[in-house]
PDB file of C-alpha atoms in Angstrom:
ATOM      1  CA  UNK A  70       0.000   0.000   0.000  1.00 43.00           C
ATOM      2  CA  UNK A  71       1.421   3.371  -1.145  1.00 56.00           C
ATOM      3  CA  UNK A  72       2.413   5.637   1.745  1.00 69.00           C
ATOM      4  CA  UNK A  73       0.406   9.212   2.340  1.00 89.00           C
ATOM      5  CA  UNK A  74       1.877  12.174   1.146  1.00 93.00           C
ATOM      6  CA  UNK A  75       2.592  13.611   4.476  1.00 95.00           C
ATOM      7  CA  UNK A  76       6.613  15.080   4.123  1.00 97.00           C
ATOM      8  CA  UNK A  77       7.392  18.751   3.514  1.00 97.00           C
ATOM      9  CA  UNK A  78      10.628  19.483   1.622  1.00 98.00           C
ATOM     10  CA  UNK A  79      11.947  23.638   2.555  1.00 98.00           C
ATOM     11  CA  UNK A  80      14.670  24.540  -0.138  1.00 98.00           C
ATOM     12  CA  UNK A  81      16.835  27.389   2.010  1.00 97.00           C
ATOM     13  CA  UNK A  82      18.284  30.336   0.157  1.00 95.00           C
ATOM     14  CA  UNK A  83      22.030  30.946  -0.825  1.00 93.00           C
ATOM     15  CA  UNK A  84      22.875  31.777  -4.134  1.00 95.00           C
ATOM     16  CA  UNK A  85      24.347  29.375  -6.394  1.00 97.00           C
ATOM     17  CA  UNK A  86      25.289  26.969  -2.529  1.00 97.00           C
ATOM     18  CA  UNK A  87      21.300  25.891  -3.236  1.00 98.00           C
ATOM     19  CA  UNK A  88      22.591  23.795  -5.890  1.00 98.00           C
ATOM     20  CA  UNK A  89      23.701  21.255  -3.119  1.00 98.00           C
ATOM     21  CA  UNK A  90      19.636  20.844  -2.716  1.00 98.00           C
ATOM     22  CA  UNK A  91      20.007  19.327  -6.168  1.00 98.00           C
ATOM     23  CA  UNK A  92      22.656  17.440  -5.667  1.00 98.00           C
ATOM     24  CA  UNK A  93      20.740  15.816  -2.549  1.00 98.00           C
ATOM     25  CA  UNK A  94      17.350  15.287  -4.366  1.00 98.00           C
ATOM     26  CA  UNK A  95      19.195  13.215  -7.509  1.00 98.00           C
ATOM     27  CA  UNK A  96      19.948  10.804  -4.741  1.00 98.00           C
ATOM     28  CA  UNK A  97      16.661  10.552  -3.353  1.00 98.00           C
ATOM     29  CA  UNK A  98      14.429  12.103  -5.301  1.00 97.00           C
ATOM     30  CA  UNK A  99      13.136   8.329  -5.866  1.00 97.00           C
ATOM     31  CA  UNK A 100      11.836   7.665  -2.346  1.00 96.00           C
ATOM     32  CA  UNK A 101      11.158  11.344  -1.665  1.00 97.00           C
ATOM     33  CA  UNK A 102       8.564  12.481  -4.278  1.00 96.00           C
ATOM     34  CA  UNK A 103       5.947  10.390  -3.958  1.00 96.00           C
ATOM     35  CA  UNK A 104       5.091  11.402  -0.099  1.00 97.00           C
ATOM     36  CA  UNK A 105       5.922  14.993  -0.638  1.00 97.00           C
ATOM     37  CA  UNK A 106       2.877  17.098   0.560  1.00 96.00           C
ATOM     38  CA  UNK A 107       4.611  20.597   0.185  1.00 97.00           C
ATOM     39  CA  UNK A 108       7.125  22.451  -1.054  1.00 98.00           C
ATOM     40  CA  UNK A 109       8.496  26.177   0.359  1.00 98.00           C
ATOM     41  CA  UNK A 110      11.374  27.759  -0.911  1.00 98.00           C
ATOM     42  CA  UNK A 111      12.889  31.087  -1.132  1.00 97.00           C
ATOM     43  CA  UNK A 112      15.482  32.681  -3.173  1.00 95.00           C
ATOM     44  CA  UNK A 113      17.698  30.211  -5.449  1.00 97.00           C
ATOM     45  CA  UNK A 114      16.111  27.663  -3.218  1.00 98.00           C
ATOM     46  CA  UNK A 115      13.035  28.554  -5.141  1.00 98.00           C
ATOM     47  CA  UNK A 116      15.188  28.070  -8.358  1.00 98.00           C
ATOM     48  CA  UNK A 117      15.929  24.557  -7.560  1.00 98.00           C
ATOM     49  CA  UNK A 118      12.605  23.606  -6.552  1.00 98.00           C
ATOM     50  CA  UNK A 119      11.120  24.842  -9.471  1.00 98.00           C
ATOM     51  CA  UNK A 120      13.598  23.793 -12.134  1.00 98.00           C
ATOM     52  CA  UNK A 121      13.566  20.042 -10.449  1.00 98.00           C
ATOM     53  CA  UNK A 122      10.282  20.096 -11.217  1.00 98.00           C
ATOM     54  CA  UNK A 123      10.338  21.114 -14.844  1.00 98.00           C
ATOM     55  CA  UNK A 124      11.999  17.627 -15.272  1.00 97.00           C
ATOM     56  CA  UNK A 125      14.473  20.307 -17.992  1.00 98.00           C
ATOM     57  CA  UNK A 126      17.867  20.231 -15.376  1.00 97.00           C
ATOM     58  CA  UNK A 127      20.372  18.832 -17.761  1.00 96.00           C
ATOM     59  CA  UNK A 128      19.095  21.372 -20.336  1.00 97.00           C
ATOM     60  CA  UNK A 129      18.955  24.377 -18.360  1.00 98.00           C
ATOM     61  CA  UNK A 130      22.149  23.796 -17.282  1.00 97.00           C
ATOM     62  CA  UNK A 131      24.009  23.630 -20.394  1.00 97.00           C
ATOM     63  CA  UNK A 132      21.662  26.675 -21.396  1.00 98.00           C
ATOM     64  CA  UNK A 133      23.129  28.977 -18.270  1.00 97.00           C
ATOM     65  CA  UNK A 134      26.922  27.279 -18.913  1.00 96.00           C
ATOM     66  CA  UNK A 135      27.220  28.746 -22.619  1.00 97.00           C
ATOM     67  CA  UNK A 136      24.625  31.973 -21.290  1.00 96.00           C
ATOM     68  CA  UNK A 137      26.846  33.226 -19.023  1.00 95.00           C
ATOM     69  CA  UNK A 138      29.950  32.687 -21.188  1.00 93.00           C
ATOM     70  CA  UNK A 139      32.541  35.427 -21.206  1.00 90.00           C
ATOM     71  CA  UNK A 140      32.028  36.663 -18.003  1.00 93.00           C
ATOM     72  CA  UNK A 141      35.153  36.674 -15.902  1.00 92.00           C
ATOM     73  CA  UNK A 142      34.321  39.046 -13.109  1.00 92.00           C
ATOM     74  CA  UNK A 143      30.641  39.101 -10.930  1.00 92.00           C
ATOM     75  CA  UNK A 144      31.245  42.775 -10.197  1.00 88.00           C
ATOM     76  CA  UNK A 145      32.445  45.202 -12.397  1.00 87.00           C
ATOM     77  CA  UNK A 146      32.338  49.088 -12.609  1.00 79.00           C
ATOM     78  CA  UNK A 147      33.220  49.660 -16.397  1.00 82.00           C
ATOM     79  CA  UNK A 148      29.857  48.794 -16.637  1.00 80.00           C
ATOM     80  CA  UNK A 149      27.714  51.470 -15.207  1.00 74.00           C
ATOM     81  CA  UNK A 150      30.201  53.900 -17.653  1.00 77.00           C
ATOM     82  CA  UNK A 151      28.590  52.019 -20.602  1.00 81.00           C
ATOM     83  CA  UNK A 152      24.807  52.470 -19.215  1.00 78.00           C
ATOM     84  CA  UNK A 153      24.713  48.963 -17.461  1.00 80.00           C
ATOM     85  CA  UNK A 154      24.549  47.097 -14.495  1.00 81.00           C
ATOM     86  CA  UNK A 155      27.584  46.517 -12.766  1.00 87.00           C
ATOM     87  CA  UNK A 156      26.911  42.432 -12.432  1.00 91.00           C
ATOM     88  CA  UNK A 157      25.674  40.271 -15.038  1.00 92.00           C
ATOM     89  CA  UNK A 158      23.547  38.419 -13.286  1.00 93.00           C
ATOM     90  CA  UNK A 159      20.173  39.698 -13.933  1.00 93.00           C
ATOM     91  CA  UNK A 160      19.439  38.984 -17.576  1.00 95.00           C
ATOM     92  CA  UNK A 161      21.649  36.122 -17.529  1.00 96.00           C
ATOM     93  CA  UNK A 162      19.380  34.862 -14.196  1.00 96.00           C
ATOM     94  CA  UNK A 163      16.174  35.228 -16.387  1.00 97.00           C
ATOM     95  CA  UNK A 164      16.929  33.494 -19.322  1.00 98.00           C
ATOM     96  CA  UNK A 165      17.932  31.001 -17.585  1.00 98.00           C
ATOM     97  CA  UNK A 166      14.841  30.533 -15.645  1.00 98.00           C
ATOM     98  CA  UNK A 167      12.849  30.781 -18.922  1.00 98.00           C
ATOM     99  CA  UNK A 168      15.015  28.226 -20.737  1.00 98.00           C
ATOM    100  CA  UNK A 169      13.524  25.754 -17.909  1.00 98.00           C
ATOM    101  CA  UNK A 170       9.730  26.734 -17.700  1.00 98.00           C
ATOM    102  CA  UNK A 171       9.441  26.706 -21.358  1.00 98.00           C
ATOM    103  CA  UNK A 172       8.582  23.515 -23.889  1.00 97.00           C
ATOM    104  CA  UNK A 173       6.364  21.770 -20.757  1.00 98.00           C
ATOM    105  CA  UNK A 174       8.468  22.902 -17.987  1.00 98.00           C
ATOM    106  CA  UNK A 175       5.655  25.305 -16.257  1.00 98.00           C
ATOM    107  CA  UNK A 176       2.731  22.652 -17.238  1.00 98.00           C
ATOM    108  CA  UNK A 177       5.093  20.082 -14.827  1.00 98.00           C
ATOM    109  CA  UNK A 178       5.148  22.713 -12.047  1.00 98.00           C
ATOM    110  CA  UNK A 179       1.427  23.332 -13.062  1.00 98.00           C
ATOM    111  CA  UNK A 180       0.076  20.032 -11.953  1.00 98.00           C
ATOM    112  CA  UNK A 181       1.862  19.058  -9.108  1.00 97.00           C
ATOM    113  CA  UNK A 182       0.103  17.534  -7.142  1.00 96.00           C
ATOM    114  CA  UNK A 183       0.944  19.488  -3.824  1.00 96.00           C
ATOM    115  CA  UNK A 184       1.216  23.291  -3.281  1.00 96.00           C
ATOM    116  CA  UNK A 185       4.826  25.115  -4.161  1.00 98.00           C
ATOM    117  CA  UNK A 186       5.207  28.051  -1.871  1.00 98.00           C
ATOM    118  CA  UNK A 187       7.379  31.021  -2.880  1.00 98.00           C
ATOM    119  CA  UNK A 188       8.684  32.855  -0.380  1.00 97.00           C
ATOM    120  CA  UNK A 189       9.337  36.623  -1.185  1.00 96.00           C
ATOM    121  CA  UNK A 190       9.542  40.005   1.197  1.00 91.00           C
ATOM    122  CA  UNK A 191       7.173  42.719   0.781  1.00 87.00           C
ATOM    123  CA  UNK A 192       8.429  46.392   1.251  1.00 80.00           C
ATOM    124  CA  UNK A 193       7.916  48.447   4.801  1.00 76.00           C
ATOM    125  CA  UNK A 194       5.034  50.682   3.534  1.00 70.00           C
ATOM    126  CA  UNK A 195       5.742  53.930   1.814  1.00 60.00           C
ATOM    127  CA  UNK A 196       9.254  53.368   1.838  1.00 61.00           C
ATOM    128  CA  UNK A 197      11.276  53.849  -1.616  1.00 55.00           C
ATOM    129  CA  UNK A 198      12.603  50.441  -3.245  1.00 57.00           C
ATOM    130  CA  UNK A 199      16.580  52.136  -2.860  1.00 54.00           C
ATOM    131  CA  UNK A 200      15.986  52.571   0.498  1.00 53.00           C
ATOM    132  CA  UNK A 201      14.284  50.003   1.573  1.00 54.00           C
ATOM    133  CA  UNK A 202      16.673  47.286  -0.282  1.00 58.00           C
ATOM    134  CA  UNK A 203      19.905  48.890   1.435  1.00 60.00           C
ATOM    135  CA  UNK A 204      17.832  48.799   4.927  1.00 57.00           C
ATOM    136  CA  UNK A 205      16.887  45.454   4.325  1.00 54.00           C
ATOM    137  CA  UNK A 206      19.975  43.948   3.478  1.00 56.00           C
ATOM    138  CA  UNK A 207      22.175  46.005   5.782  1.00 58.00           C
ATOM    139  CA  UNK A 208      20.191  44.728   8.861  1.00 56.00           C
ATOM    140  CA  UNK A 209      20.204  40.861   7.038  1.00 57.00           C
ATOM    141  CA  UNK A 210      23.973  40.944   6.643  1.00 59.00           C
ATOM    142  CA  UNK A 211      23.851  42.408  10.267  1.00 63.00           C
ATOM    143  CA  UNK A 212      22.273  40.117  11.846  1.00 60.00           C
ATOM    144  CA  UNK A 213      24.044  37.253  10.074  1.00 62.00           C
ATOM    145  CA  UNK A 214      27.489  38.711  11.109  1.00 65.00           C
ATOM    146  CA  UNK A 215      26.041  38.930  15.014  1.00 59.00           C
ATOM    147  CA  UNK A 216      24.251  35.333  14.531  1.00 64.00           C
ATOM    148  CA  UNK A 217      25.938  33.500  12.152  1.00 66.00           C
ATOM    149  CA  UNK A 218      24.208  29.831  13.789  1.00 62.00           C
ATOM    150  CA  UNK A 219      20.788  31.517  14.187  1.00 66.00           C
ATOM    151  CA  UNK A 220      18.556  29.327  11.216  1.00 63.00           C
ATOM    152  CA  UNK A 221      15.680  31.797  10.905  1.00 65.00           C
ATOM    153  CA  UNK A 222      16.381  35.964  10.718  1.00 66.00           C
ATOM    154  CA  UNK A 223      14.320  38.452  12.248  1.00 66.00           C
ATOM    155  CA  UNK A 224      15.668  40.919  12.373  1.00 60.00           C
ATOM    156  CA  UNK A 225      14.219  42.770   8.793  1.00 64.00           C
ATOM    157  CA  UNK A 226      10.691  41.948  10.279  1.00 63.00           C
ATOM    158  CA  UNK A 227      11.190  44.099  12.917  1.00 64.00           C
ATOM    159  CA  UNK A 228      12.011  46.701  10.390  1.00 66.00           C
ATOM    160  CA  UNK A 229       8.287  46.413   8.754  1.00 70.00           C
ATOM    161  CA  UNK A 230       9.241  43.890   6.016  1.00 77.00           C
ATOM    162  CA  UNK A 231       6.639  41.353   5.397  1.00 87.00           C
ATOM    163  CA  UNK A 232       6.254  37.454   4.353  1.00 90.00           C
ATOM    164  CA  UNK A 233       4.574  37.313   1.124  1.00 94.00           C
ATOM    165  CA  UNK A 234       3.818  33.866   0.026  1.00 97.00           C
ATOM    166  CA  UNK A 235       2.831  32.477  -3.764  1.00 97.00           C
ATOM    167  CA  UNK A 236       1.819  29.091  -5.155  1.00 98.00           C
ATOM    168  CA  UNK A 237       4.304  28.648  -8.410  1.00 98.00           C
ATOM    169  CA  UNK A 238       1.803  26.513  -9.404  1.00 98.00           C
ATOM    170  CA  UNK A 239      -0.647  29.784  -9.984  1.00 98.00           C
ATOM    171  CA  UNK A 240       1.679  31.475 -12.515  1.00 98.00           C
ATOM    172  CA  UNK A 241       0.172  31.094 -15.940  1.00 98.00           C
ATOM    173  CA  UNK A 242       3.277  31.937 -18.244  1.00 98.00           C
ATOM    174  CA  UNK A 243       6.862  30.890 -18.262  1.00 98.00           C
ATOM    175  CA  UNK A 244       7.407  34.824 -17.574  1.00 98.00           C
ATOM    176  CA  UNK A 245       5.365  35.045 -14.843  1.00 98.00           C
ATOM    177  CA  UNK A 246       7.320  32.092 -13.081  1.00 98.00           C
ATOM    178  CA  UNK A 247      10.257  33.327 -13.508  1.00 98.00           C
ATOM    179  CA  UNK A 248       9.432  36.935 -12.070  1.00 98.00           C
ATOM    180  CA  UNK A 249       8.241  35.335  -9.307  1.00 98.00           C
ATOM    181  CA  UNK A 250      11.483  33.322  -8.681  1.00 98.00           C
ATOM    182  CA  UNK A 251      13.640  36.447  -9.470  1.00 97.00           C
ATOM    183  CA  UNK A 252      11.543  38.571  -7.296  1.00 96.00           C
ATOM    184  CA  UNK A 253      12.377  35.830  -4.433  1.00 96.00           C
ATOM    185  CA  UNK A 254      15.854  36.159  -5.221  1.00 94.00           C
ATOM    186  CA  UNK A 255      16.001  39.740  -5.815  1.00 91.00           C
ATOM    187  CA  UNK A 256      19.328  41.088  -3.904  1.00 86.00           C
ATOM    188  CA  UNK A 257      20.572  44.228  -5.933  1.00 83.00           C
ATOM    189  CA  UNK A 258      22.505  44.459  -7.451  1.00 80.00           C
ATOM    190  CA  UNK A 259      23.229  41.228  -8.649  1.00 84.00           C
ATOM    191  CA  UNK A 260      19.313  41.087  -9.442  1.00 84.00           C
ATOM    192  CA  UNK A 261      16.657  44.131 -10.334  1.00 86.00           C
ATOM    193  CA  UNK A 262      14.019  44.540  -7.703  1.00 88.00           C
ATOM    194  CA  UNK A 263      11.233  41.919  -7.871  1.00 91.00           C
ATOM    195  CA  UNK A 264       8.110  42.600  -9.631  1.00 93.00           C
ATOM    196  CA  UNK A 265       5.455  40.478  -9.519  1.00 96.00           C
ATOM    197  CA  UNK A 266       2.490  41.638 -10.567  1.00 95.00           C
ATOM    198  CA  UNK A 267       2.327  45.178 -10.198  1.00 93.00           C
ATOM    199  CA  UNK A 268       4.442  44.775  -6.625  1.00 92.00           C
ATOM    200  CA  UNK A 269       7.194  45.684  -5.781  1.00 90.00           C
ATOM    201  CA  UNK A 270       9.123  42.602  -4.037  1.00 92.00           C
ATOM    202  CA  UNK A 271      12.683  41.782  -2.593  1.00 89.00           C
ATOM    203  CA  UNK A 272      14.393  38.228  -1.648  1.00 90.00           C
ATOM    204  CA  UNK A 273      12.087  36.159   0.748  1.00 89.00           C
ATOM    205  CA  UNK A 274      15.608  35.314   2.570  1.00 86.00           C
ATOM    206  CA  UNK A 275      15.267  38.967   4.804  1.00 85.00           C
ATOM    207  CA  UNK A 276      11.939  37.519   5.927  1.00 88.00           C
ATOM    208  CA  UNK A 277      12.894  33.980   6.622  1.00 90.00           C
ATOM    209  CA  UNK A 278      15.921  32.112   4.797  1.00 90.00           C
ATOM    210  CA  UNK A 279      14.611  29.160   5.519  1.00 94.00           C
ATOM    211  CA  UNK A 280      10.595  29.259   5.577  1.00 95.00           C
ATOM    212  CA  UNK A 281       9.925  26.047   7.236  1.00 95.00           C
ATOM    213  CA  UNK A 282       6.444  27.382   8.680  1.00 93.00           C
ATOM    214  CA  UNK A 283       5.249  27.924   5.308  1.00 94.00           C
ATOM    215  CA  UNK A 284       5.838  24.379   3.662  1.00 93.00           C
ATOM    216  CA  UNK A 285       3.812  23.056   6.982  1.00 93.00           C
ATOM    217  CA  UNK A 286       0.987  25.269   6.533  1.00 85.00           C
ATOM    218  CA  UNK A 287      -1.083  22.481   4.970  1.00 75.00           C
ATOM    219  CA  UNK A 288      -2.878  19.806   6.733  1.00 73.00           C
ATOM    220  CA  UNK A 289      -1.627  16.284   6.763  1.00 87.00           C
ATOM    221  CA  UNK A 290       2.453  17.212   6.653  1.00 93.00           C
ATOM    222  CA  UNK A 291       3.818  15.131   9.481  1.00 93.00           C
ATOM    223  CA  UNK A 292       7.775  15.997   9.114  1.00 96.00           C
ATOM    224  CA  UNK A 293       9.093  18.605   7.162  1.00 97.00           C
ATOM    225  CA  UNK A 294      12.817  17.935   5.323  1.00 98.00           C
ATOM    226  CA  UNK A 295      14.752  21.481   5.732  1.00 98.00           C
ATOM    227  CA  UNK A 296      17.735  21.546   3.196  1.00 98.00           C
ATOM    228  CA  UNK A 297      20.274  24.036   3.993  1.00 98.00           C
ATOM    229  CA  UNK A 298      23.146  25.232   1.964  1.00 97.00           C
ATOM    230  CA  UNK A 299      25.843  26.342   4.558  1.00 95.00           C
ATOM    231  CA  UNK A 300      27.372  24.809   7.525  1.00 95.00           C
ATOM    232  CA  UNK A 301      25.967  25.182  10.661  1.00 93.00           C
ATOM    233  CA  UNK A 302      26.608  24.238  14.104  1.00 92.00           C
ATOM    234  CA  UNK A 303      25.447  20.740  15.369  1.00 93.00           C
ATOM    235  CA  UNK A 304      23.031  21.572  17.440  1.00 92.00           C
ATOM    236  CA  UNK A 305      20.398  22.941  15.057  1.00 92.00           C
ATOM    237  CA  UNK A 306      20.848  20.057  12.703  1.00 95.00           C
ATOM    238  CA  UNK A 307      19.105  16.876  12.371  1.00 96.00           C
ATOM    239  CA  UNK A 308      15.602  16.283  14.181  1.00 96.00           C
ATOM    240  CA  UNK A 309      14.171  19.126  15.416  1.00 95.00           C
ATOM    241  CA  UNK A 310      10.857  18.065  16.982  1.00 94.00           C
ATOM    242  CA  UNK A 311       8.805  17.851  13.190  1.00 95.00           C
ATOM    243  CA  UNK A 312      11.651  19.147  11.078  1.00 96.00           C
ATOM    244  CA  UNK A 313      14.834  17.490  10.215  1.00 98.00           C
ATOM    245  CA  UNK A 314      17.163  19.953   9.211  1.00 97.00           C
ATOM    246  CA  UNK A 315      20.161  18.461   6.750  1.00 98.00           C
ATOM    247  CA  UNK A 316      23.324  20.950   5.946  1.00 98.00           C
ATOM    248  CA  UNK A 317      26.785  20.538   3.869  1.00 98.00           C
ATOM    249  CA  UNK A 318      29.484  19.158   6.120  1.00 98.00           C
ATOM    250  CA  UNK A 319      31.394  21.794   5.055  1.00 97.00           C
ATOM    251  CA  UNK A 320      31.255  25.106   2.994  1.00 97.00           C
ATOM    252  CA  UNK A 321      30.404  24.286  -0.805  1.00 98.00           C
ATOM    253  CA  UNK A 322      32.919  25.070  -3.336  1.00 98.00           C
ATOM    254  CA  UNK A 323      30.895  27.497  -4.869  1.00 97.00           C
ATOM    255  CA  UNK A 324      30.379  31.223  -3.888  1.00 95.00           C
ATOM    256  CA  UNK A 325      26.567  32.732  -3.967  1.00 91.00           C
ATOM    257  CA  UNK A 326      26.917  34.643  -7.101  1.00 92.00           C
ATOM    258  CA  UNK A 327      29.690  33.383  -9.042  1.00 96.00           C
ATOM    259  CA  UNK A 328      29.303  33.295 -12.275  1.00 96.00           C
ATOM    260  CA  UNK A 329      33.078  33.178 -13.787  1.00 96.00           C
ATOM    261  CA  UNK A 330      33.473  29.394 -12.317  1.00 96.00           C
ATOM    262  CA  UNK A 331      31.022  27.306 -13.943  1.00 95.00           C
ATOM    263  CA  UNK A 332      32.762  24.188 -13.033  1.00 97.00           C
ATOM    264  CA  UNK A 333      32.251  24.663  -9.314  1.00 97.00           C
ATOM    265  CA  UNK A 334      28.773  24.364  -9.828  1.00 97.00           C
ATOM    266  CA  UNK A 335      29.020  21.203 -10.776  1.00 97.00           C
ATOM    267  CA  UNK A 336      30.997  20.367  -8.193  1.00 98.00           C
ATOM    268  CA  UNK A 337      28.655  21.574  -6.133  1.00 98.00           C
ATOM    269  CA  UNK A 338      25.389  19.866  -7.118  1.00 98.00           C
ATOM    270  CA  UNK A 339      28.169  16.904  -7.044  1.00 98.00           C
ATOM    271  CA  UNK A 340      29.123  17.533  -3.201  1.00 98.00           C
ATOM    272  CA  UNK A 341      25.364  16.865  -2.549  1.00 98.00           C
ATOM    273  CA  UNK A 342      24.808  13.534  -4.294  1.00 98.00           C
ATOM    274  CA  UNK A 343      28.117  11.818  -2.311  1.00 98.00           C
ATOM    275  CA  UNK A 344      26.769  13.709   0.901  1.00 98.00           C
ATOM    276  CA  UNK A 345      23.600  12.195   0.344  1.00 98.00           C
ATOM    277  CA  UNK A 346      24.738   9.016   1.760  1.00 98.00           C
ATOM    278  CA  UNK A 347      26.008  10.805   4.596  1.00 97.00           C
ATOM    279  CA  UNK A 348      22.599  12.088   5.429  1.00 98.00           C
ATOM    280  CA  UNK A 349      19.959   9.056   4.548  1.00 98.00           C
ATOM    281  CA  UNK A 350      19.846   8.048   8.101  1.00 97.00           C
ATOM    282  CA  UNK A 351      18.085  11.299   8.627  1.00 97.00           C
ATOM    283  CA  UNK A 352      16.018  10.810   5.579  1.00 97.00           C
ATOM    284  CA  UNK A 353      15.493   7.217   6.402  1.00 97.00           C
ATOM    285  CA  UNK A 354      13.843   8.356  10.199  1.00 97.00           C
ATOM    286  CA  UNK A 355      11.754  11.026   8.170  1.00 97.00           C
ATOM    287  CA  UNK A 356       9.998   8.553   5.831  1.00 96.00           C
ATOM    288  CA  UNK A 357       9.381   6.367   8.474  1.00 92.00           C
ATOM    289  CA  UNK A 358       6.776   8.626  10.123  1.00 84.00           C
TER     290      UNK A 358
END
């Protein structure tokens, strides 16, 4: 007899380190599917989630490996003197994200068969996007550099930024996916301010980096799978009443916006499939529930 769906998977932010989610999910994505019950993710943990679900990985990432060829640095000045952004990443981000949700990929997000919640952060009100994105992340970066073990921030709620929460699986175009994944990850000025529509959205991360609550919102989820993409200490890992938080052993050997190393991605995503064995105890305990 088939288990229930009943497990909630939470895909963490951090940059191009969320690839080790992938990594993780090639090794069990067998086992783990069929009970999953939800899905939250924020940032380019909302990228993963959504491009494992297109079932287009091996071709998205060969699309983003020639996109982004010819850049060799993530930041650069000379740009801004010839009227553009001083990082790539944006349009390079986009594409991307449309190369997966196009030719059936949004139709596999689509019909799911369990909700996909997007986490992204909605501005204090009346407060101007500059502003508000250089408040936002200064008190972010703050409060990781005060508490770098702390799991969940709070510090940007405090400051009037709010949890704004959207089903994937109630975009209608492969453009309106990927704004709402870019407005998740939007963290000027590697990426524009999020816009999704008509509002005016920045990375879910200042909100909650990891948004456990919202993949257990539903009724039925009896254990929720946190994936994180950074080391932490071992005290918030493993079972954690409901959740089972899993994290790399050690930092991944990419950075969060590097797009001049495209073989560390790789290794990456491959850091998470050997690590997986490391980790299937905890999986193991999880699907036994």
């Amino acid at each position: 007899m088939p288990h229930r769906r009943n497990i909630a998977v939470t895909f963490a932010g951090g940059g191009n380190r969320a690839f080790y989610q992938l990594g993780l999910l090639h090794a069990w994505q067998d086992r783990l599917r069929p009970r999953i019950a939800a899905i939250a993710a924020v940032s380019a943990g909302a990228c993963v989630a959504t491009l494992w679900l297109t079932g287009r990985e091996r071709l998205t990432r060969d699309f983003w490996r020639a996109r982004r060829g010819g850049v060799s640095k993530n930041f650069d000045w000379t740009r801004v003197l010839r009227g553009q952004a001083p990082t790539p990443h944006g349009p390079i981000y986009r594409d991307t994200l449309l190369c997966a949700f196009s030719d059936g990929g949004l139709e596999r997000v689509q019909a799911a068969p369990f909700p996909i919640w997007v986490l992204t952060a909605a501005f204090p009100r009346a407060v101007p996007a500059a502003a508000g994105a250089m408040l936002g992340f200064g008190a972010y970066n703050l409060e990781k550099k005060l508490q770098p073990s702390r799991v969940h921030p709070q510090m940007s709620r405090k400051l009037g930024f709010r949890p704004k929460l959207i089903d994937a699986r109630d975009c209608t175009s492969p453009d309106e996916l990927a704004d709402l994944v870019i407005a998740s990850s939007s963290t000027p000025p590697f990426t524009p301010v999020g816009r999704f529509r008509g509002q005016r959205l920045l990375d879910g991360s200042l909100v909650d980096n990891v948004p456990a609550d919202a993949a257990e919102r539903g009724h039925g989820v009896r254990g929720n799978l946190v994936l994180l993409t950074r080391p932490y200490p071992a005290d918030a890992l493993g079972a954690q009443g409901s959740r089972t938080y899993v994290a790399p052993t050690k930092p991944v050997p990419i950075e969060r916006w590097d797009y001049t190393q495209p073989e560390l991605l790789d290794q990456t995503i491959e850091m998470g499939e050997a690590e997986a064995a490391v980790h299937r105890p905890l999986l193991d305990a999880l699907l036994a529930r």
